[in-house]
Short mmCIF file of C-alpha atoms and ligand atoms in Angstrom, two decimals:
data_model
loop_
_atom_site.label_atom_id
_atom_site.label_comp_id
_atom_site.label_asym_id
_atom_site.label_seq_id
_atom_site.Cartn_x
_atom_site.Cartn_y
_atom_site.Cartn_z
CA MET A 1 0.00 0.00 0.00
CA THR A 2 1.40 3.42 -0.92
CA LEU A 3 0.66 6.73 0.76
CA GLY A 4 -1.43 7.69 -2.26
CA ASP A 5 -3.70 4.71 -1.80
CA ALA A 6 -7.17 5.74 -0.57
CA LYS A 7 -7.21 2.86 1.90
CA ALA A 8 -4.02 4.03 3.52
CA VAL A 9 -5.72 7.03 5.14
CA VAL A 10 -8.41 4.87 6.71
CA ALA A 11 -7.73 3.71 10.24
CA PRO A 12 -6.99 -0.02 10.08
CA GLY A 13 -10.14 -2.11 10.09
CA SER A 14 -12.50 0.72 10.95
CA GLU A 15 -14.15 1.18 7.56
CA LEU A 16 -14.00 -2.35 6.27
CA PRO A 17 -17.42 -3.91 5.69
CA ARG A 18 -18.28 -6.52 8.30
CA VAL A 19 -18.98 -10.05 7.17
CA LEU A 20 -20.41 -12.77 9.38
CA LEU A 21 -19.10 -16.18 8.34
CA VAL A 22 -21.03 -19.20 9.60
CA ASP A 23 -19.75 -22.73 9.05
CA ASP A 24 -19.41 -25.64 11.41
CA GLU A 25 -16.20 -26.80 9.72
CA VAL A 26 -13.13 -25.13 11.16
CA SER A 27 -11.13 -25.67 7.96
CA VAL A 28 -13.71 -23.84 5.83
CA ARG A 29 -13.83 -20.96 8.30
CA ARG A 30 -10.06 -20.70 8.32
CA VAL A 31 -9.68 -20.68 4.52
CA LEU A 32 -12.45 -18.16 3.93
CA GLU A 33 -11.48 -15.93 6.81
CA ARG A 34 -7.97 -15.69 5.44
CA ALA A 35 -9.19 -15.06 1.90
CA LEU A 36 -11.57 -12.29 2.90
CA SER A 37 -9.77 -10.51 5.70
CA VAL A 38 -7.92 -8.14 3.35
CA SER A 39 -11.16 -6.47 2.28
CA TYR A 40 -13.55 -7.34 5.12
CA ARG A 41 -13.70 -7.58 8.84
CA VAL A 42 -14.69 -11.18 9.20
CA VAL A 43 -16.37 -12.57 12.28
CA ALA A 44 -16.35 -16.35 11.99
CA VAL A 45 -18.66 -18.54 14.07
CA GLY A 46 -19.33 -22.27 14.08
CA SER A 47 -23.05 -22.43 14.82
CA ALA A 48 -26.34 -20.81 13.86
CA GLU A 49 -27.04 -19.87 17.49
CA ALA A 50 -23.71 -18.04 17.70
CA ALA A 51 -24.58 -16.30 14.42
CA VAL A 52 -27.90 -15.03 15.79
CA THR A 53 -26.09 -13.69 18.85
CA GLU A 54 -23.64 -11.85 16.61
CA VAL A 55 -26.41 -10.31 14.48
CA ARG A 56 -28.03 -9.04 17.68
CA GLY A 57 -24.82 -7.17 18.39
CA GLU A 58 -22.97 -4.85 16.06
CA PRO A 59 -24.44 -4.55 12.56
CA PHE A 60 -22.99 -6.59 9.69
CA ASP A 61 -22.91 -5.84 5.97
CA ALA A 62 -23.36 -9.43 4.81
CA VAL A 63 -23.73 -12.98 6.08
CA LEU A 64 -22.03 -15.94 4.44
CA SER A 65 -23.44 -19.17 5.80
CA ASP A 66 -23.23 -22.87 5.17
CA VAL A 67 -26.55 -24.51 4.25
CA ASN A 68 -26.16 -27.46 6.59
CA LEU A 69 -25.48 -26.25 10.07
CA SER A 70 -25.99 -28.56 12.97
CA GLY A 71 -29.20 -27.69 14.81
CA MET A 72 -30.53 -25.19 12.27
CA SER A 73 -30.54 -25.06 8.48
CA GLY A 74 -29.09 -22.09 6.66
CA VAL A 75 -32.57 -21.05 5.52
CA GLU A 76 -33.84 -21.23 9.09
CA LEU A 77 -30.92 -19.03 10.11
CA LEU A 78 -31.92 -16.60 7.35
CA ARG A 79 -35.43 -16.42 8.83
CA ARG A 80 -34.01 -15.75 12.28
CA VAL A 81 -31.75 -13.05 10.88
CA ARG A 82 -34.72 -11.38 9.17
CA GLU A 83 -36.41 -10.99 12.56
CA LEU A 84 -33.48 -8.81 13.52
CA ASP A 85 -32.47 -7.17 10.26
CA LEU A 86 -34.63 -6.78 7.17
CA ASP A 87 -31.85 -5.77 4.79
CA LEU A 88 -28.83 -7.86 5.74
CA PRO A 89 -27.67 -9.66 2.55
CA PHE A 90 -27.44 -13.39 3.03
CA LEU A 91 -25.25 -15.75 0.99
CA LEU A 92 -25.53 -19.50 1.32
CA MET A 93 -22.81 -22.05 0.60
CA THR A 94 -23.31 -25.73 0.02
CA GLY A 95 -21.21 -28.77 -0.68
CA ALA A 96 -24.17 -30.75 -2.05
CA PRO A 97 -25.93 -28.77 -4.79
CA ASN A 98 -29.69 -29.17 -4.83
CA VAL A 99 -31.69 -27.04 -7.25
CA GLU A 100 -34.94 -27.25 -5.30
CA HIS A 101 -33.25 -26.16 -2.12
CA ALA A 102 -31.49 -23.33 -3.92
CA ALA A 103 -34.78 -22.04 -5.34
CA HIS A 104 -36.37 -22.20 -1.88
CA ALA A 105 -33.46 -20.33 -0.34
CA VAL A 106 -33.60 -17.63 -2.98
CA GLU A 107 -37.37 -17.26 -2.55
CA TYR A 108 -36.80 -16.66 1.14
CA GLY A 109 -34.27 -13.98 0.36
CA ALA A 110 -30.87 -15.59 0.01
CA LEU A 111 -28.99 -13.37 -2.37
CA ARG A 112 -26.85 -16.14 -3.81
CA TYR A 113 -26.26 -19.82 -3.46
CA LEU A 114 -22.58 -20.66 -3.77
CA PHE A 115 -21.16 -24.10 -4.34
CA LYS A 116 -18.18 -25.54 -2.49
CA PRO A 117 -15.31 -25.53 -3.09
CA ILE A 118 -15.91 -21.80 -3.09
CA ASP A 119 -14.51 -19.90 -6.06
CA LEU A 120 -12.85 -17.03 -4.26
CA VAL A 121 -13.05 -14.63 -7.21
CA GLU A 122 -16.79 -15.21 -7.46
CA LEU A 123 -17.17 -14.90 -3.70
CA ARG A 124 -15.39 -11.53 -3.59
CA LYS A 125 -17.52 -10.21 -6.43
CA THR A 126 -20.72 -11.42 -4.80
CA LEU A 127 -19.77 -9.97 -1.44
CA ALA A 128 -18.98 -6.59 -3.00
CA THR A 129 -22.44 -6.61 -4.63
CA ALA A 130 -24.04 -7.68 -1.36
CA VAL A 131 -22.48 -4.83 0.58
CA SER A 132 -23.62 -2.19 -1.90
CA MET A 133 -27.08 -3.79 -2.02
CA ARG A 134 -27.35 -3.53 1.72
CA ARG A 135 -26.77 0.19 1.57
CA LEU A 136 -29.25 0.57 -1.28
CA ALA A 137 -31.87 -1.58 0.46
CA ALA A 138 -31.67 0.45 3.65
CA ALA A 139 -31.93 3.70 1.69
CA ARG A 140 -34.81 2.37 -0.40
CA ARG A 141 -36.75 1.23 2.63
CA GLN A 142 -36.21 4.52 4.42
CA SER A 143 -37.44 6.50 1.42
CA LEU A 144 -40.47 4.23 0.93
CA GLU A 145 -41.32 4.64 4.60
CA ALA A 146 -40.96 8.42 4.27
CA LEU A 147 -43.39 8.29 1.34
CA GLY A 148 -45.78 6.22 3.42
CA GLN A 149 -45.41 3.28 1.03
CA GLY A 150 -44.20 -0.24 1.62
CA ALA A 151 -44.91 0.41 5.25
CA HIS A 152 -44.06 -3.14 6.29
CA GLY A 153 -40.58 -2.64 4.82
CA ALA A 154 -39.74 -6.24 3.95
CA ALA A 155 -37.99 -6.94 0.67
CA ASP A 156 -38.04 -10.73 0.65
CA ARG A 157 -40.09 -13.65 1.86
CA ALA A 158 -38.12 -14.27 5.05
CA GLY A 159 -38.35 -10.57 5.88
CA LEU A 160 -42.07 -10.54 5.20
CA ASP A 161 -42.63 -13.58 7.43
CA ALA A 162 -40.61 -11.92 10.18
CA VAL A 163 -42.62 -8.71 9.86
CA VAL A 164 -45.96 -10.54 9.87
CA ASN A 165 -44.94 -12.77 12.81
CA GLY A 166 -43.88 -9.74 14.82
CA ALA A 167 -47.02 -7.83 13.96
CA ILE A 168 -49.30 -10.77 14.76
CA ALA A 169 -47.54 -11.29 18.08
CA SER A 170 -48.29 -7.65 18.88
CA LEU A 171 -51.91 -7.78 17.60
CA ARG A 172 -54.32 -5.91 19.85
CA VAL A 173 -57.88 -4.72 19.68
CA ALA A 174 -58.69 -1.04 20.10
CA TRP A 175 -62.30 0.00 20.61
CA GLN A 176 -64.22 3.03 19.43
CA PRO A 177 -67.74 3.79 20.67
CA ILE A 178 -70.74 4.13 18.40
CA VAL A 179 -73.16 6.49 20.09
CA SER A 180 -76.83 7.25 19.98
CA TRP A 181 -76.56 11.04 20.02
CA PRO A 182 -80.18 11.85 20.91
CA ARG A 183 -80.01 9.47 23.90
CA ARG A 184 -76.44 10.34 24.86
CA ARG A 185 -75.78 6.62 25.13
CA VAL A 186 -73.17 4.20 23.88
CA ALA A 187 -74.84 1.88 21.37
CA GLY A 188 -71.85 -0.35 20.73
CA TYR A 189 -68.10 -0.56 20.23
CA GLU A 190 -66.21 -1.20 17.00
CA ALA A 191 -63.14 -3.42 17.25
CA LEU A 192 -60.16 -1.97 15.40
CA MET A 193 -56.94 -3.79 14.63
CA ARG A 194 -53.70 -2.47 16.06
CA SER A 195 -50.17 -3.88 15.93
CA ARG A 196 -46.61 -2.70 15.99
CA LEU A 197 -46.91 -1.79 12.31
CA PRO A 198 -47.86 1.86 11.81
CA THR A 199 -51.37 1.28 10.41
CA PRO A 200 -53.90 -1.55 10.15
CA GLU A 201 -53.55 -1.25 6.36
CA ALA A 202 -49.81 -1.98 6.61
CA LEU A 203 -50.59 -5.12 8.59
CA LEU A 204 -53.30 -6.21 6.16
CA ASP A 205 -51.00 -5.62 3.18
CA ALA A 206 -48.15 -7.52 4.77
CA ALA A 207 -50.42 -10.43 5.73
CA GLU A 208 -51.92 -10.50 2.25
CA SER A 209 -48.48 -10.51 0.59
CA ALA A 210 -47.44 -13.36 2.88
CA GLY A 211 -50.60 -15.32 2.03
CA ARG A 212 -51.69 -15.03 5.66
CA ALA A 213 -54.69 -12.70 5.41
CA VAL A 214 -57.13 -15.46 6.36
CA GLU A 215 -55.05 -16.36 9.41
CA LEU A 216 -54.94 -12.71 10.44
CA GLY A 217 -58.72 -12.43 10.10
CA ARG A 218 -59.19 -15.51 12.27
CA LEU A 219 -56.81 -14.21 14.95
CA MET A 220 -58.50 -10.81 14.94
CA ARG A 221 -61.95 -12.39 15.37
CA ALA A 222 -60.67 -14.47 18.28
CA ALA A 223 -58.99 -11.43 19.84
CA THR A 224 -62.21 -9.45 19.43
CA ALA A 225 -64.21 -12.14 21.22
CA GLU A 226 -61.63 -12.32 24.00
CA ALA A 227 -61.26 -8.56 24.53
CA GLY A 228 -65.00 -8.03 24.03
CA ARG A 229 -65.76 -9.89 27.23
CA LEU A 230 -64.98 -6.71 29.13
CA ALA A 231 -67.25 -4.53 26.98
CA PRO A 232 -69.61 -2.32 29.00
CA VAL A 233 -72.36 -2.74 26.36
CA ALA A 234 -73.69 -5.68 24.38
CA ASP A 235 -73.19 -4.74 20.75
CA LEU A 236 -69.77 -5.27 19.19
CA TYR A 237 -68.80 -4.42 15.64
CA ALA A 238 -66.10 -6.49 13.94
CA ASN A 239 -64.56 -5.79 10.54
CA ILE A 240 -64.30 -8.55 7.99
CA ARG A 241 -63.21 -8.59 4.36
CA PRO A 242 -64.53 -10.65 1.48
CA HIS A 243 -61.70 -13.21 1.87
CA ASP A 244 -62.81 -13.89 5.46
CA LEU A 245 -66.08 -15.16 4.02
CA LEU A 246 -64.06 -17.89 2.27
CA ASP A 247 -62.61 -19.10 5.59
CA GLU A 248 -64.68 -22.02 6.88
CA SER A 249 -63.75 -21.23 10.48
CA ILE A 250 -65.99 -18.16 10.43
CA TYR A 251 -69.01 -20.51 10.14
CA ASP A 252 -67.88 -22.75 12.99
CA PRO A 253 -70.38 -22.41 15.85
CA ALA A 254 -67.59 -23.23 18.30
CA ALA A 255 -65.33 -20.39 17.08
CA PRO A 256 -64.85 -17.76 19.82
CA LEU A 257 -66.72 -15.00 18.01
CA SER A 258 -69.53 -17.32 16.88
CA ARG A 259 -70.25 -18.05 20.53
CA ILE A 260 -71.25 -14.43 21.03
CA ALA A 261 -72.61 -13.92 17.50
CA SER A 262 -75.92 -12.47 18.66
CA ARG A 263 -73.98 -9.49 20.04
CA VAL A 264 -71.92 -8.98 16.91
CA VAL A 265 -72.33 -6.98 13.73
CA LEU A 266 -69.88 -8.16 11.06
CA GLU A 267 -68.96 -5.06 9.06
CA VAL A 268 -67.98 -6.07 5.55
CA THR A 269 -65.40 -3.82 3.93
CA GLU A 270 -64.75 -4.15 0.27
CA ARG A 271 -61.12 -4.39 -0.62
CA ALA A 272 -61.72 -7.15 -3.09
CA SER A 273 -65.08 -7.46 -4.79
CA LEU A 274 -67.91 -9.32 -3.11
CA ASN A 275 -68.65 -10.77 -6.54
CA SER A 276 -65.61 -13.00 -6.11
CA VAL A 277 -67.22 -14.79 -3.17
CA PRO A 278 -69.03 -17.90 -4.46
CA ALA A 279 -72.40 -18.74 -2.90
CA LEU A 280 -72.44 -15.42 -1.08
CA LYS A 281 -76.13 -15.66 -0.22
CA GLU A 282 -75.71 -19.05 1.43
CA ARG A 283 -72.68 -17.86 3.35
CA LEU A 284 -74.52 -14.82 4.66
CA ALA A 285 -77.48 -17.00 5.60
CA LYS A 286 -75.16 -19.26 7.61
CA LEU A 287 -73.73 -16.28 9.46
CA ARG A 288 -77.18 -14.95 10.23
CA LYS A 289 -78.21 -18.39 11.45
CA LEU A 290 -75.32 -18.25 13.92
CA GLY A 291 -76.82 -14.99 15.15
CA TYR A 292 -74.62 -12.43 13.44
CA ARG A 293 -75.95 -9.24 11.92
CA ILE A 294 -74.31 -8.06 8.72
CA GLY A 295 -73.07 -4.51 8.29
CA LEU A 296 -72.05 -2.71 5.13
CA ASP A 297 -68.96 -0.65 5.92
CA ASP A 298 -67.72 2.51 4.21
CA LEU A 299 -70.80 3.17 2.08
CA GLY A 300 -69.98 6.06 -0.20
CA ALA A 301 -66.24 5.39 -0.34
CA GLY A 302 -65.83 2.70 -2.96
CA TYR A 303 -67.22 2.04 -6.40
CA ALA A 304 -69.50 -0.85 -5.59
CA GLY A 305 -71.20 0.48 -2.46
CA LEU A 306 -74.77 0.41 -3.69
CA ALA A 307 -74.28 -2.93 -5.41
CA SER A 308 -72.94 -4.29 -2.10
CA PHE A 309 -76.05 -2.92 -0.42
CA ALA A 310 -78.10 -5.16 -2.72
CA LEU A 311 -75.77 -8.16 -2.31
CA LEU A 312 -75.55 -8.03 1.49
CA GLU A 313 -79.01 -6.77 2.41
CA PRO A 314 -77.35 -5.50 5.58
CA GLU A 315 -78.94 -4.96 8.97
CA VAL A 316 -76.53 -2.07 9.53
CA VAL A 317 -75.07 0.46 7.11
CA LYS A 318 -72.10 2.68 7.87
CA ILE A 319 -71.84 5.90 5.93
CA ASP A 320 -68.25 6.62 5.04
CA VAL A 321 -66.30 9.57 6.38
CA GLN A 322 -65.96 10.92 2.83
CA LEU A 323 -69.66 11.73 2.78
CA VAL A 324 -69.73 12.83 6.42
CA ARG A 325 -66.85 15.28 6.23
CA ASP A 326 -68.18 18.85 6.22
CA VAL A 327 -71.75 17.68 5.73
CA HIS A 328 -72.95 20.84 7.51
CA ARG A 329 -71.36 22.94 4.80
CA SER A 330 -72.55 20.96 1.77
CA ALA A 331 -76.12 20.74 0.55
CA THR A 332 -75.07 17.92 -1.80
CA ARG A 333 -73.72 15.79 1.03
CA GLN A 334 -76.88 16.45 3.03
CA ARG A 335 -79.05 15.32 0.09
CA LEU A 336 -76.97 12.19 -0.49
CA ILE A 337 -77.02 11.22 3.18
CA ALA A 338 -80.77 11.89 3.32
CA LEU A 339 -81.17 9.53 0.38
CA LEU A 340 -79.13 6.81 2.06
CA LEU A 341 -81.04 7.27 5.31
CA GLY A 342 -84.30 6.90 3.37
CA ALA A 343 -83.06 3.71 1.73
CA CYS A 344 -81.98 2.35 5.12
CA ARG A 345 -85.35 3.15 6.62
CA ASP A 346 -87.19 1.43 3.73
CA LEU A 347 -84.93 -1.60 3.91
CA LYS A 348 -85.05 -1.74 7.72
CA ALA A 349 -81.33 -1.23 8.17
CA SER A 350 -79.94 0.95 10.91
CA CYS A 351 -77.53 3.61 9.80
CA ILE A 352 -74.31 4.84 11.41
CA ALA A 353 -72.36 7.88 10.26
CA GLU A 354 -68.63 7.39 10.83
CA GLY A 355 -65.71 9.78 11.07
CA VAL A 356 -67.65 12.54 12.84
CA GLU A 357 -65.11 15.11 13.96
CA LEU A 358 -66.99 18.41 14.24
CA PRO A 359 -70.01 19.54 16.26
CA GLY A 360 -71.38 20.99 13.00
CA GLU A 361 -71.25 17.57 11.35
CA ARG A 362 -72.91 15.97 14.38
CA ASP A 363 -75.75 18.51 14.39
CA ALA A 364 -76.35 18.31 10.63
CA LEU A 365 -76.50 14.50 10.84
CA ALA A 366 -78.89 14.64 13.77
CA ASP A 367 -81.11 17.09 11.84
CA LEU A 368 -81.16 14.65 8.93
CA GLY A 369 -82.35 11.93 11.31
CA CYS A 370 -79.10 10.00 11.63
CA GLU A 371 -79.00 9.02 15.29
CA LEU A 372 -76.04 6.68 15.43
CA LEU A 373 -72.68 8.41 15.18
CA GLN A 374 -69.03 7.43 15.50
CA GLY A 375 -65.88 9.49 15.33
CA PHE A 376 -63.07 11.35 17.04
CA LEU A 377 -65.57 13.99 18.24
CA PHE A 378 -66.90 11.43 20.71
CA ALA A 379 -63.85 9.27 21.32
CA ARG A 380 -60.68 8.10 19.69
CA PRO A 381 -60.15 4.34 19.53
CA ASP A 382 -58.48 3.00 22.67
CA PHE A 383 -57.68 -0.37 24.23
CA ALA A 384 -59.78 0.29 27.32
CA PHE A 385 -63.35 0.87 26.13
CA PRO A 386 -63.30 4.68 25.94
CA GLU A 387 -66.17 6.74 27.34
CA PRO A 388 -67.53 9.23 24.81
CA ARG A 389 -67.42 12.99 25.38
CA TRP A 390 -70.88 14.48 25.06
O1 G B 1 -63.93 2.04 7.80
P1 G B 1 -63.79 1.69 9.24
O2 G B 1 -64.99 2.02 10.06
O3 G B 1 -63.38 0.26 9.49
O4 G B 1 -62.60 2.63 9.70
C1 G B 1 -62.24 2.82 10.99
C2 G B 1 -60.99 3.66 10.98
O5 G B 1 -61.35 5.05 10.97
C3 G B 1 -60.15 3.43 12.19
O6 G B 1 -58.82 3.22 11.80
C4 G B 1 -60.30 4.68 13.01
O7 G B 1 -59.11 4.97 13.72
C5 G B 1 -60.63 5.74 11.98
N1 G B 1 -61.50 6.78 12.53
C6 G B 1 -62.39 6.64 13.51
N2 G B 1 -63.01 7.82 13.79
C7 G B 1 -62.47 8.73 12.93
C8 G B 1 -62.68 10.11 12.73
O8 G B 1 -63.49 10.77 13.37
N3 G B 1 -61.95 10.69 11.75
C9 G B 1 -61.05 10.00 10.99
N4 G B 1 -60.37 10.65 10.06
N5 G B 1 -60.81 8.69 11.18
C10 G B 1 -61.52 8.04 12.13
MN1 MN B 2 -65.49 -0.52 10.13
#
């Protein structure tokens, strides 16, 4: 190294990218450690458990791991690493090539699958790519988060599973009162999903991407039944999506929420179309036979709201915040809400206006004859059943 060399001005070791090398064979560790230590700070460990401990400590720029570790496979180690670090590039090495296994590993987020004996030129190239990818991935995730997109932040399958597992472990039910304004009484509480992800939408998106939306729905229904036992009033409102109607467990009379079905309004929100649910009428009939009432959520927000009205024949209709906002200042909104209230009356559905934030909105809705109201004006959602402000 000459004085003119850029590396010469860097304090020894301080700026070298850190690589975690995991292999239970001492000889492999020794060879690779020696080969890489010129360009990397290598931490070599002999077991997956030791690797997890290392990842918990100082951050690494890449992991290079054997596929067959005693006690834990390389892919399993990758999943554990993703619980701690969503961006850490992961390279797998194997002595026994297996295409199926390689494809699986790559699906879960292994950047490369290298075959032993390791070609050191290829390894150096791959590691250099990995280190720059790590920096890009972190920057990309931060900018997506700043834009409010990709809120779950996972870039691969192992990361997604880790995010969904963490979110599901932190799943909680928040409650928001639905009030009868003329009576100054709480008419029910809506169960709202909360987790360590920033919004319920982020959790739903992550679960959907991971193919676990049905599982999430089931867990949320069970959590609603469990938390609902402490409710100070009878009526509980639970949100379901069209895919939940395809889950047989929702029709199981022994399911936790089914046991209290006569207290529950299932609010159906349309993310996917209700038209994609086969035998919808029979499914709704089964739910009603269990004792559930059916609610149509967010009427006025989507494209298919009125069609859903006809498909669901709901007992309860919730008018979306988009129609409610500033209703006291808009004759058009007043007319539209009056129309919906008329339709609800004719079809014997009760009607709830949601997203009420202003006294003016509350009074205009009351004047129109909408008695059931929900929104921040009365109470924000909270884990302990919040008392409304009157
Ligand atoms: O569409 P649905 O009723 O499922 O939506 C409930 C969501 O609306 C919850 O996430 C809740 O926090 C939010 N919310 C409840 N009350 C208000 C409100 O008064 N204003 C706004 N903007 N959002 C509300
Ligand atoms: Mn709802």
